[in-house]
Each structure stands twice: as structure tokens, then as C-alpha cells.
Amino acid sequence: MTTLKYLGGYSPETLQKVQTLIEEDRLAEVLRARYPSVHAIRTDNALYQYAQQLKADFMGKTQPLSRVSYDSKIKVIQHALGQHHYISRIHGGKLKTVNEIKIASVFRKAPEAFLKMIVVHELAHFKEKEHNKAFYQLCCHMEPNYHQYEFDLRLYLTYLDLKGDLYV
């Protein structure tokens, strides 16, 4: 029996279905059928533009993004897919605000749906700090398939742990 560390909190029935996929060596087949290719957003600049567009489409006049980048120091194993930072400092006589998003570099080569889910999640934190009902409603407003993508992302991470890169 494989440890399904990314799927804690899911029902025993769901975990058993995932376990069966793993035992039958069909997890890659299922993931590739749903997500046949990876995105082309490889650079920090492209990632910034991507996040900026999502923010413009769904979050209107919230604080501007200062920086969006991939970060190789973020460890998915510690349940961090991305990070958001909102810092206000007094600089001289002015208030300076920094809104920054960092995405784990493992997602530099992943399906676009997973990247979108993570960016949406981090953008939502600029309005809602806690993982509450309003937070998830905002995530689903920005990406209606948010919960499916999150689950599939967890399957993807499980596959990466078991077998390595899915998209060679």
C-alpha cells in the first residue's frame, strides 16, 4: 500500500480508487488523458504576465503585483505549492507595498491547469488571508474547475513521488 501523503482528508473510497490506479500502473495514463501537454510559461517574466492577466480579469483594482517568479527553494513536500507575500513598509514619507507570488519551480514543466490553480490560489490570498468559505468561492470564481484541478494536482504530485517526471 502506497502512502498517499498528498491526498490526506479525502474519503477512503477515493483513496482506494487512487491506490488501484497506482497498483495497476494506470495513474500516468489517467493524468496524460486529462492533461496531454505542459504549459509554455517557463520564464519568470512570462509567469508574471500570466498572473497579471488573471488578476486583471478577476480582481479588478486590487493592489498591483510587484513580482511573480518560480522559486526552487519552495518544497512541495512541506505542502507549499506557492507562496504569497504582502508587505507594507514606510519608506521615507511614503508607504511602499510589495505584493509577491512565488511558485514552486517543479511547476515550470506541468500542465497549464495546475499552474493556473496555484496562481489563482495565491492571488485569492491577497483578498482573503485564511482558507475559508469566501477564499474558496473567490478561487472558484477565478477558475470554476479549481477543486478538480487541485485534486488532479495532488495525483500528479503523487505520481512525481512514485515514478518521476510524467512529461519527459
CSV table of N, CA and C in Angstrom, one decimal:
chain,number,residue,atom,x,y,z
A,1,MET,N,0.9,-1.2,0.0
A,1,MET,CA,0.0,0.0,0.0
A,1,MET,C,0.9,1.2,0.0
A,2,THR,N,0.7,2.1,-1.0
A,2,THR,CA,1.5,3.3,-1.1
A,2,THR,C,0.9,4.4,-0.1
A,3,THR,N,1.8,5.2,0.4
A,3,THR,CA,1.4,6.3,1.3
A,3,THR,C,1.0,7.4,0.4
A,4,LEU,N,-0.3,7.9,0.5
A,4,LEU,CA,-0.8,8.9,-0.3
A,4,LEU,C,-0.8,10.2,0.5
A,5,LYS,N,0.4,10.8,0.7
A,5,LYS,CA,0.6,11.9,1.6
A,5,LYS,C,0.0,13.2,1.0
A,6,TYR,N,-0.2,13.3,-0.3
A,6,TYR,CA,-0.8,14.5,-0.9
A,6,TYR,C,-2.4,14.4,-0.9
A,7,LEU,N,-2.9,13.3,-0.5
A,7,LEU,CA,-4.4,13.1,-0.5
A,7,LEU,C,-5.0,13.0,0.8
A,8,GLY,N,-4.4,13.4,1.9
A,8,GLY,CA,-5.0,13.4,3.2
A,8,GLY,C,-6.3,14.2,3.2
A,9,GLY,N,-7.3,13.6,3.9
A,9,GLY,CA,-8.5,14.3,4.0
A,9,GLY,C,-9.6,13.8,3.0
A,10,TYR,N,-9.1,13.1,2.0
A,10,TYR,CA,-10.1,12.5,1.0
A,10,TYR,C,-10.7,11.2,1.6
A,11,SER,N,-11.9,10.9,1.1
A,11,SER,CA,-12.6,9.7,1.6
A,11,SER,C,-11.8,8.4,1.3
A,12,PRO,N,-12.1,7.4,2.2
A,12,PRO,CA,-11.4,6.1,2.0
A,12,PRO,C,-11.7,5.5,0.6
A,13,GLU,N,-12.9,5.8,0.1
A,13,GLU,CA,-13.3,5.3,-1.3
A,13,GLU,C,-12.4,5.9,-2.3
A,14,THR,N,-12.2,7.2,-2.2
A,14,THR,CA,-11.4,7.9,-3.2
A,14,THR,C,-9.9,7.4,-3.1
A,15,LEU,N,-9.4,7.3,-1.9
A,15,LEU,CA,-8.1,6.8,-1.7
A,15,LEU,C,-7.9,5.4,-2.3
A,16,GLN,N,-8.9,4.6,-2.1
A,16,GLN,CA,-8.8,3.2,-2.7
A,16,GLN,C,-8.8,3.2,-4.2
A,17,LYS,N,-9.6,4.1,-4.8
A,17,LYS,CA,-9.5,4.3,-6.3
A,17,LYS,C,-8.2,4.7,-6.8
A,18,VAL,N,-7.6,5.6,-6.1
A,18,VAL,CA,-6.2,6.1,-6.4
A,18,VAL,C,-5.2,5.0,-6.2
A,19,GLN,N,-5.3,4.2,-5.1
A,19,GLN,CA,-4.4,3.1,-4.8
A,19,GLN,C,-4.5,2.1,-6.0
A,20,THR,N,-5.8,1.8,-6.4
A,20,THR,CA,-5.9,0.9,-7.5
A,20,THR,C,-5.3,1.3,-8.8
A,21,LEU,N,-5.4,2.6,-9.1
A,21,LEU,CA,-4.7,3.2,-10.3
A,21,LEU,C,-3.2,3.0,-10.2
A,22,ILE,N,-2.7,3.2,-9.0
A,22,ILE,CA,-1.2,3.0,-8.8
A,22,ILE,C,-0.8,1.6,-9.0
A,23,GLU,N,-1.6,0.7,-8.3
A,23,GLU,CA,-1.2,-0.7,-8.4
A,23,GLU,C,-1.3,-1.3,-9.8
A,24,GLU,N,-2.3,-0.8,-10.6
A,24,GLU,CA,-2.5,-1.2,-12.0
A,24,GLU,C,-1.6,-0.4,-12.9
A,25,ASP,N,-0.8,0.5,-12.4
A,25,ASP,CA,0.2,1.3,-13.2
A,25,ASP,C,-0.6,2.1,-14.2
A,26,ARG,N,-1.7,2.7,-13.8
A,26,ARG,CA,-2.5,3.5,-14.8
A,26,ARG,C,-2.6,4.9,-14.4
A,27,LEU,N,-2.0,5.4,-13.4
A,27,LEU,CA,-2.1,6.8,-12.9
A,27,LEU,C,-1.5,7.7,-14.0
A,28,ALA,N,-0.4,7.4,-14.6
A,28,ALA,CA,0.1,8.2,-15.7
A,28,ALA,C,-0.9,8.3,-16.9
A,29,GLU,N,-1.5,7.2,-17.2
A,29,GLU,CA,-2.4,7.2,-18.3
A,29,GLU,C,-3.6,8.1,-18.1
A,30,VAL,N,-4.1,8.1,-16.9
A,30,VAL,CA,-5.2,8.9,-16.5
A,30,VAL,C,-4.8,10.4,-16.5
A,31,LEU,N,-3.7,10.7,-16.0
A,31,LEU,CA,-3.2,12.1,-15.9
A,31,LEU,C,-3.0,12.6,-17.3
A,32,ARG,N,-2.3,11.8,-18.2
A,32,ARG,CA,-2.0,12.2,-19.5
A,32,ARG,C,-3.3,12.4,-20.4
A,33,ALA,N,-4.3,11.6,-20.1
A,33,ALA,CA,-5.5,11.7,-20.8
A,33,ALA,C,-6.2,13.0,-20.5
A,34,ARG,N,-6.2,13.4,-19.2
A,34,ARG,CA,-6.8,14.7,-18.8
A,34,ARG,C,-6.0,15.9,-19.2
A,35,TYR,N,-4.7,15.7,-19.1
A,35,TYR,CA,-3.7,16.8,-19.3
A,35,TYR,C,-2.6,16.4,-20.3
A,36,PRO,N,-2.9,16.4,-21.6
A,36,PRO,CA,-1.9,15.8,-22.5
A,36,PRO,C,-0.6,16.6,-22.7
A,37,SER,N,-0.6,17.8,-22.3
A,37,SER,CA,0.7,18.6,-22.5
A,37,SER,C,1.0,19.6,-21.4
A,38,VAL,N,2.2,20.1,-21.4
A,38,VAL,CA,2.6,21.1,-20.4
A,38,VAL,C,2.5,22.5,-20.9
A,39,HIS,N,2.5,23.4,-20.1
A,39,HIS,CA,2.4,24.8,-20.5
A,39,HIS,C,3.7,25.3,-21.0
A,40,ALA,N,3.7,26.5,-21.6
A,40,ALA,CA,5.0,27.1,-22.2
A,40,ALA,C,5.4,28.3,-21.4
A,41,ILE,N,4.9,28.4,-20.2
A,41,ILE,CA,5.3,29.6,-19.3
A,41,ILE,C,6.5,29.2,-18.5
A,42,ARG,N,7.7,29.3,-19.1
A,42,ARG,CA,8.9,28.9,-18.5
A,42,ARG,C,9.7,30.0,-17.7
A,43,THR,N,9.6,31.2,-18.1
A,43,THR,CA,10.4,32.3,-17.5
A,43,THR,C,9.6,33.0,-16.5
A,44,ASP,N,10.3,33.7,-15.6
A,44,ASP,CA,9.6,34.5,-14.5
A,44,ASP,C,8.8,35.6,-15.2
A,45,ASN,N,9.3,36.2,-16.2
A,45,ASN,CA,8.6,37.3,-16.9
A,45,ASN,C,7.3,36.7,-17.5
A,46,ALA,N,7.3,35.6,-18.1
A,46,ALA,CA,6.1,35.0,-18.7
A,46,ALA,C,5.1,34.7,-17.6
A,47,LEU,N,5.6,34.2,-16.4
A,47,LEU,CA,4.8,33.8,-15.3
A,47,LEU,C,4.1,35.1,-14.7
A,48,TYR,N,4.9,36.2,-14.7
A,48,TYR,CA,4.4,37.5,-14.2
A,48,TYR,C,3.2,37.9,-15.1
A,49,GLN,N,3.4,37.9,-16.4
A,49,GLN,CA,2.4,38.3,-17.3
A,49,GLN,C,1.1,37.4,-17.2
A,50,TYR,N,1.3,36.1,-17.0
A,50,TYR,CA,0.2,35.2,-16.8
A,50,TYR,C,-0.6,35.6,-15.6
A,51,ALA,N,0.1,35.8,-14.5
A,51,ALA,CA,-0.6,36.1,-13.2
A,51,ALA,C,-1.2,37.5,-13.3
A,52,GLN,N,-0.6,38.4,-14.0
A,52,GLN,CA,-1.1,39.8,-14.1
A,52,GLN,C,-2.4,39.7,-14.9
A,53,GLN,N,-2.5,38.9,-15.9
A,53,GLN,CA,-3.7,38.8,-16.8
A,53,GLN,C,-4.8,38.2,-15.9
A,54,LEU,N,-4.6,37.1,-15.2
A,54,LEU,CA,-5.6,36.6,-14.3
A,54,LEU,C,-6.1,37.6,-13.3
A,55,LYS,N,-5.2,38.3,-12.7
A,55,LYS,CA,-5.5,39.4,-11.7
A,55,LYS,C,-6.4,40.4,-12.4
A,56,ALA,N,-6.0,40.9,-13.6
A,56,ALA,CA,-6.8,41.9,-14.3
A,56,ALA,C,-8.2,41.4,-14.6
A,57,ASP,N,-8.3,40.1,-15.0
A,57,ASP,CA,-9.6,39.5,-15.4
A,57,ASP,C,-10.5,39.4,-14.2
A,58,PHE,N,-10.0,39.1,-13.1
A,58,PHE,CA,-10.9,38.7,-12.0
A,58,PHE,C,-10.8,39.6,-10.7
A,59,MET,N,-9.8,40.3,-10.5
A,59,MET,CA,-9.6,41.0,-9.2
A,59,MET,C,-9.6,42.5,-9.4
A,60,GLY,N,-9.9,43.0,-10.5
A,60,GLY,CA,-10.1,44.5,-10.7
A,60,GLY,C,-9.0,45.3,-10.1
A,61,LYS,N,-9.3,46.2,-9.3
A,61,LYS,CA,-8.4,47.3,-8.8
A,61,LYS,C,-7.7,46.9,-7.5
A,62,THR,N,-7.4,45.7,-7.3
A,62,THR,CA,-6.6,45.4,-6.1
A,62,THR,C,-5.2,45.8,-6.3
A,63,GLN,N,-4.4,45.8,-5.2
A,63,GLN,CA,-3.0,46.2,-5.3
A,63,GLN,C,-2.3,45.6,-6.4
A,64,PRO,N,-1.4,46.3,-7.1
A,64,PRO,CA,-0.6,45.7,-8.2
A,64,PRO,C,0.4,44.6,-7.7
A,65,LEU,N,0.7,43.7,-8.6
A,65,LEU,CA,1.7,42.7,-8.3
A,65,LEU,C,3.1,43.3,-8.5
A,66,SER,N,3.9,43.1,-7.5
A,66,SER,CA,5.3,43.6,-7.6
A,66,SER,C,6.2,42.6,-8.4
A,67,ARG,N,5.9,41.3,-8.1
A,67,ARG,CA,6.8,40.2,-8.6
A,67,ARG,C,6.1,38.9,-8.6
A,68,VAL,N,6.3,38.1,-9.6
A,68,VAL,CA,5.8,36.7,-9.7
A,68,VAL,C,7.0,35.9,-10.3
A,69,SER,N,7.4,34.9,-9.6
A,69,SER,CA,8.5,34.1,-10.0
A,69,SER,C,8.4,32.6,-9.6
A,70,TYR,N,9.2,31.8,-10.3
A,70,TYR,CA,9.4,30.4,-9.9
A,70,TYR,C,10.5,30.4,-8.8
A,71,ASP,N,10.4,29.6,-7.8
A,71,ASP,CA,11.3,29.5,-6.7
A,71,ASP,C,11.7,28.1,-6.5
A,72,SER,N,13.0,27.7,-6.6
A,72,SER,CA,13.4,26.4,-6.4
A,72,SER,C,13.5,26.0,-4.9
A,73,LYS,N,13.4,27.0,-4.1
A,73,LYS,CA,13.5,26.8,-2.6
A,73,LYS,C,12.2,26.3,-2.0
A,74,ILE,N,11.1,26.5,-2.7
A,74,ILE,CA,9.8,26.1,-2.2
A,74,ILE,C,9.8,24.5,-2.3
A,75,LYS,N,9.5,23.9,-1.2
A,75,LYS,CA,9.5,22.5,-1.1
A,75,LYS,C,8.0,21.9,-1.1
A,76,VAL,N,7.6,21.3,-2.1
A,76,VAL,CA,6.3,20.7,-2.2
A,76,VAL,C,6.0,19.7,-1.1
A,77,ILE,N,7.1,19.0,-0.7
A,77,ILE,CA,7.0,18.0,0.3
A,77,ILE,C,6.5,18.7,1.6
A,78,GLN,N,6.7,20.0,1.8
A,78,GLN,CA,6.2,20.7,3.0
A,78,GLN,C,4.9,21.3,2.7
A,79,HIS,N,4.2,20.8,1.8
A,79,HIS,CA,2.8,21.2,1.4
A,79,HIS,C,2.8,22.7,0.9
A,80,ALA,N,3.8,23.2,0.3
A,80,ALA,CA,3.8,24.5,-0.3
A,80,ALA,C,3.9,24.4,-1.8
A,81,LEU,N,2.9,24.8,-2.5
A,81,LEU,CA,3.0,24.8,-3.9
A,81,LEU,C,3.4,26.2,-4.4
A,82,GLY,N,3.1,27.2,-3.6
A,82,GLY,CA,3.4,28.6,-3.9
A,82,GLY,C,3.3,29.4,-2.7
A,83,GLN,N,3.8,30.6,-2.7
A,83,GLN,CA,3.7,31.5,-1.6
A,83,GLN,C,3.3,32.9,-2.0
A,84,HIS,N,2.7,33.6,-1.1
A,84,HIS,CA,2.3,35.0,-1.4
A,84,HIS,C,2.9,35.8,-0.3
A,85,HIS,N,3.3,37.0,-0.6
A,85,HIS,CA,3.8,37.9,0.4
A,85,HIS,C,3.2,39.3,0.1
A,86,TYR,N,2.7,39.8,1.2
A,86,TYR,CA,2.1,41.2,1.2
A,86,TYR,C,2.8,41.9,2.3
A,87,ILE,N,3.6,42.9,1.9
A,87,ILE,CA,4.5,43.6,2.9
A,87,ILE,C,4.2,45.1,2.6
A,88,SER,N,4.0,45.8,3.7
A,88,SER,CA,3.9,47.3,3.7
A,88,SER,C,5.0,47.8,4.5
A,89,ARG,N,5.7,48.8,4.0
A,89,ARG,CA,6.8,49.4,4.7
A,89,ARG,C,6.7,50.9,4.5
A,90,ILE,N,7.1,51.7,5.5
A,90,ILE,CA,7.2,53.1,5.3
A,90,ILE,C,8.6,53.4,4.8
A,91,HIS,N,8.7,54.0,3.7
A,91,HIS,CA,9.9,54.3,3.0
A,91,HIS,C,10.0,55.8,2.8
A,92,GLY,N,10.8,56.4,3.6
A,92,GLY,CA,10.8,57.9,3.6
A,92,GLY,C,9.5,58.4,4.1
A,93,GLY,N,8.8,59.2,3.4
A,93,GLY,CA,7.5,59.6,3.9
A,93,GLY,C,6.3,58.9,3.2
A,94,LYS,N,6.7,57.8,2.4
A,94,LYS,CA,5.6,57.1,1.7
A,94,LYS,C,5.5,55.7,2.2
A,95,LEU,N,4.3,55.2,2.0
A,95,LEU,CA,4.0,53.8,2.3
A,95,LEU,C,4.3,52.9,1.0
A,96,LYS,N,5.2,52.0,1.1
A,96,LYS,CA,5.5,51.1,0.0
A,96,LYS,C,5.0,49.7,0.2
A,97,THR,N,4.2,49.2,-0.8
A,97,THR,CA,3.6,47.9,-0.7
A,97,THR,C,4.2,47.0,-1.7
A,98,VAL,N,4.5,45.8,-1.2
A,98,VAL,CA,5.1,44.7,-2.1
A,98,VAL,C,4.1,43.5,-2.1
A,99,ASN,N,3.6,43.2,-3.3
A,99,ASN,CA,2.8,42.0,-3.5
A,99,ASN,C,3.5,41.0,-4.3
A,100,GLU,N,3.9,39.9,-3.8
A,100,GLU,CA,4.8,39.0,-4.4
A,100,GLU,C,4.2,37.6,-4.4
A,101,ILE,N,4.3,36.9,-5.5
A,101,ILE,CA,3.9,35.5,-5.6
A,101,ILE,C,5.1,34.7,-6.0
A,102,LYS,N,5.4,33.6,-5.3
A,102,LYS,CA,6.4,32.6,-5.8
A,102,LYS,C,5.8,31.3,-6.0
A,103,ILE,N,6.1,30.6,-7.0
A,103,ILE,CA,5.6,29.3,-7.4
A,103,ILE,C,6.7,28.3,-7.4
A,104,ALA,N,6.5,27.1,-6.8
A,104,ALA,CA,7.5,26.1,-6.7
A,104,ALA,C,8.0,25.8,-8.2
A,105,SER,N,9.2,25.7,-8.4
A,105,SER,CA,9.8,25.5,-9.7
A,105,SER,C,9.4,24.2,-10.3
A,106,VAL,N,9.0,23.2,-9.5
A,106,VAL,CA,8.5,21.9,-10.1
A,106,VAL,C,7.4,22.1,-11.1
A,107,PHE,N,6.7,23.3,-11.0
A,107,PHE,CA,5.5,23.5,-11.8
A,107,PHE,C,5.9,24.3,-13.1
A,108,ARG,N,7.2,24.5,-13.3
A,108,ARG,CA,7.7,25.1,-14.5
A,108,ARG,C,7.4,24.2,-15.7
A,109,LYS,N,7.3,22.9,-15.5
A,109,LYS,CA,7.0,21.9,-16.5
A,109,LYS,C,5.9,21.1,-16.0
A,110,ALA,N,4.7,21.6,-16.1
A,110,ALA,CA,3.5,21.0,-15.7
A,110,ALA,C,2.3,21.4,-16.6
A,111,PRO,N,1.2,20.7,-16.5
A,111,PRO,CA,0.0,21.2,-17.2
A,111,PRO,C,-0.4,22.6,-16.8
A,112,GLU,N,-0.9,23.3,-17.8
A,112,GLU,CA,-1.3,24.7,-17.5
A,112,GLU,C,-2.4,24.8,-16.5
A,113,ALA,N,-3.3,23.8,-16.4
A,113,ALA,CA,-4.4,23.8,-15.4
A,113,ALA,C,-3.8,23.9,-14.0
A,114,PHE,N,-2.7,23.2,-13.7
A,114,PHE,CA,-2.1,23.1,-12.4
A,114,PHE,C,-1.5,24.5,-12.1
A,115,LEU,N,-0.8,25.0,-13.0
A,115,LEU,CA,-0.2,26.4,-12.8
A,115,LEU,C,-1.3,27.4,-12.5
A,116,LYS,N,-2.4,27.3,-13.3
A,116,LYS,CA,-3.5,28.3,-13.1
A,116,LYS,C,-4.1,28.1,-11.7
A,117,MET,N,-4.3,26.9,-11.3
A,117,MET,CA,-4.9,26.6,-10.0
A,117,MET,C,-4.0,27.2,-8.9
A,118,ILE,N,-2.7,27.1,-9.0
A,118,ILE,CA,-1.8,27.6,-8.0
A,118,ILE,C,-1.8,29.2,-8.0
A,119,VAL,N,-1.7,29.8,-9.2
A,119,VAL,CA,-1.7,31.2,-9.3
A,119,VAL,C,-3.0,31.8,-8.8
A,120,VAL,N,-4.1,31.2,-9.1
A,120,VAL,CA,-5.4,31.6,-8.6
A,120,VAL,C,-5.5,31.5,-7.1
A,121,HIS,N,-4.9,30.4,-6.5
A,121,HIS,CA,-4.9,30.3,-5.1
A,121,HIS,C,-4.1,31.4,-4.4
A,122,GLU,N,-2.9,31.7,-5.0
A,122,GLU,CA,-2.1,32.7,-4.4
A,122,GLU,C,-2.7,34.1,-4.6
A,123,LEU,N,-3.3,34.4,-5.7
A,123,LEU,CA,-4.0,35.7,-5.9
A,123,LEU,C,-5.1,35.8,-4.9
A,124,ALA,N,-5.9,34.8,-4.7
A,124,ALA,CA,-7.0,34.9,-3.8
A,124,ALA,C,-6.6,35.2,-2.4
A,125,HIS,N,-5.4,34.9,-2.0
A,125,HIS,CA,-4.8,35.2,-0.7
A,125,HIS,C,-4.7,36.7,-0.5
A,126,PHE,N,-4.5,37.5,-1.6
A,126,PHE,CA,-4.4,38.9,-1.4
A,126,PHE,C,-5.7,39.6,-1.0
A,127,LYS,N,-6.8,38.9,-1.2
A,127,LYS,CA,-8.1,39.4,-0.7
A,127,LYS,C,-8.6,38.7,0.5
A,128,GLU,N,-8.4,37.4,0.6
A,128,GLU,CA,-8.8,36.5,1.7
A,128,GLU,C,-7.5,35.8,2.3
A,129,LYS,N,-7.2,36.2,3.5
A,129,LYS,CA,-5.9,35.6,4.1
A,129,LYS,C,-6.1,34.1,4.5
A,130,GLU,N,-7.3,33.8,5.0
A,130,GLU,CA,-7.5,32.4,5.5
A,130,GLU,C,-8.1,31.6,4.5
A,131,HIS,N,-8.0,30.2,4.7
A,131,HIS,CA,-8.6,29.3,3.8
A,131,HIS,C,-10.0,29.1,4.3
A,132,ASN,N,-10.9,30.0,4.0
A,132,ASN,CA,-12.3,30.0,4.5
A,132,ASN,C,-13.2,29.9,3.3
A,133,LYS,N,-14.5,29.9,3.6
A,133,LYS,CA,-15.5,29.8,2.5
A,133,LYS,C,-15.4,30.9,1.4
A,134,ALA,N,-15.2,32.1,1.9
A,134,ALA,CA,-15.0,33.2,0.9
A,134,ALA,C,-13.8,33.0,0.1
A,135,PHE,N,-12.7,32.5,0.7
A,135,PHE,CA,-11.5,32.2,-0.1
A,135,PHE,C,-11.7,31.3,-1.2
A,136,TYR,N,-12.4,30.1,-0.9
A,136,TYR,CA,-12.6,29.1,-1.9
A,136,TYR,C,-13.7,29.6,-3.0
A,137,GLN,N,-14.6,30.4,-2.5
A,137,GLN,CA,-15.6,31.0,-3.5
A,137,GLN,C,-14.8,31.9,-4.5
A,138,LEU,N,-13.9,32.7,-4.0
A,138,LEU,CA,-13.1,33.5,-4.9
A,138,LEU,C,-12.2,32.6,-5.9
A,139,CYS,N,-11.6,31.6,-5.3
A,139,CYS,CA,-10.9,30.7,-6.2
A,139,CYS,C,-11.8,30.1,-7.3
A,140,CYS,N,-13.0,29.7,-6.9
A,140,CYS,CA,-13.9,29.1,-7.9
A,140,CYS,C,-14.4,30.1,-8.9
A,141,HIS,N,-14.5,31.3,-8.4
A,141,HIS,CA,-14.9,32.4,-9.3
A,141,HIS,C,-13.8,32.6,-10.4
A,142,MET,N,-12.6,32.6,-10.0
A,142,MET,CA,-11.5,32.8,-11.0
A,142,MET,C,-11.3,31.5,-11.8
A,143,GLU,N,-11.5,30.3,-11.3
A,143,GLU,CA,-11.3,29.1,-12.0
A,143,GLU,C,-12.4,28.1,-11.6
A,144,PRO,N,-13.5,28.0,-12.4
A,144,PRO,CA,-14.6,27.1,-12.0
A,144,PRO,C,-14.2,25.7,-11.7
A,145,ASN,N,-13.1,25.2,-12.3
A,145,ASN,CA,-12.7,23.8,-12.1
A,145,ASN,C,-11.6,23.7,-11.0
A,146,TYR,N,-11.5,24.7,-10.2
A,146,TYR,CA,-10.5,24.8,-9.1
A,146,TYR,C,-10.3,23.5,-8.3
A,147,HIS,N,-11.4,23.0,-7.8
A,147,HIS,CA,-11.3,21.8,-6.9
A,147,HIS,C,-10.9,20.6,-7.7
A,148,GLN,N,-11.3,20.4,-8.9
A,148,GLN,CA,-10.9,19.3,-9.7
A,148,GLN,C,-9.4,19.4,-10.0
A,149,TYR,N,-9.0,20.6,-10.4
A,149,TYR,CA,-7.6,20.8,-10.7
A,149,TYR,C,-6.7,20.5,-9.4
A,150,GLU,N,-7.2,21.0,-8.3
A,150,GLU,CA,-6.5,20.7,-7.0
A,150,GLU,C,-6.3,19.2,-6.8
A,151,PHE,N,-7.4,18.5,-7.0
A,151,PHE,CA,-7.3,17.0,-6.8
A,151,PHE,C,-6.4,16.4,-7.7
A,152,ASP,N,-6.5,16.8,-9.0
A,152,ASP,CA,-5.6,16.2,-10.0
A,152,ASP,C,-4.2,16.6,-9.8
A,153,LEU,N,-3.9,17.8,-9.3
A,153,LEU,CA,-2.6,18.2,-9.0
A,153,LEU,C,-2.0,17.3,-7.9
A,154,ARG,N,-2.8,16.9,-6.9
A,154,ARG,CA,-2.4,16.0,-5.9
A,154,ARG,C,-2.0,14.6,-6.5
A,155,LEU,N,-2.8,14.2,-7.4
A,155,LEU,CA,-2.5,13.0,-8.1
A,155,LEU,C,-1.2,13.1,-8.9
A,156,TYR,N,-1.0,14.2,-9.5
A,156,TYR,CA,0.3,14.5,-10.2
A,156,TYR,C,1.5,14.5,-9.3
A,157,LEU,N,1.4,15.1,-8.1
A,157,LEU,CA,2.4,15.1,-7.1
A,157,LEU,C,2.7,13.7,-6.6
A,158,THR,N,1.7,12.9,-6.5
A,158,THR,CA,1.8,11.5,-6.1
A,158,THR,C,2.6,10.7,-7.1
A,159,TYR,N,2.3,11.0,-8.4
A,159,TYR,CA,3.0,10.3,-9.5
A,159,TYR,C,4.5,10.7,-9.5
A,160,LEU,N,4.7,12.0,-9.3
A,160,LEU,CA,6.1,12.5,-9.3
A,160,LEU,C,6.9,11.8,-8.2
A,161,ASP,N,6.3,11.6,-7.1
A,161,ASP,CA,7.0,10.9,-5.9
A,161,ASP,C,7.3,9.5,-6.3
A,162,LEU,N,6.3,8.8,-6.9
A,162,LEU,CA,6.4,7.4,-7.2
A,162,LEU,C,7.3,7.1,-8.4
A,163,LYS,N,7.2,7.9,-9.5
A,163,LYS,CA,7.8,7.5,-10.7
A,163,LYS,C,8.7,8.5,-11.3
A,164,GLY,N,8.6,9.8,-10.9
A,164,GLY,CA,9.4,10.9,-11.5
A,164,GLY,C,8.6,11.6,-12.6
A,165,ASP,N,9.3,12.3,-13.5
A,165,ASP,CA,8.6,13.2,-14.4
A,165,ASP,C,7.6,12.4,-15.3
A,166,LEU,N,6.4,13.0,-15.4
A,166,LEU,CA,5.4,12.5,-16.2
A,166,LEU,C,5.5,12.9,-17.7
A,167,TYR,N,6.0,14.1,-17.9
A,167,TYR,CA,6.1,14.6,-19.3
A,167,TYR,C,7.6,14.7,-19.7
A,168,VAL,N,8.2,13.6,-20.2
A,168,VAL,CA,9.6,13.5,-20.5
A,168,VAL,C,9.8,14.0,-21.9
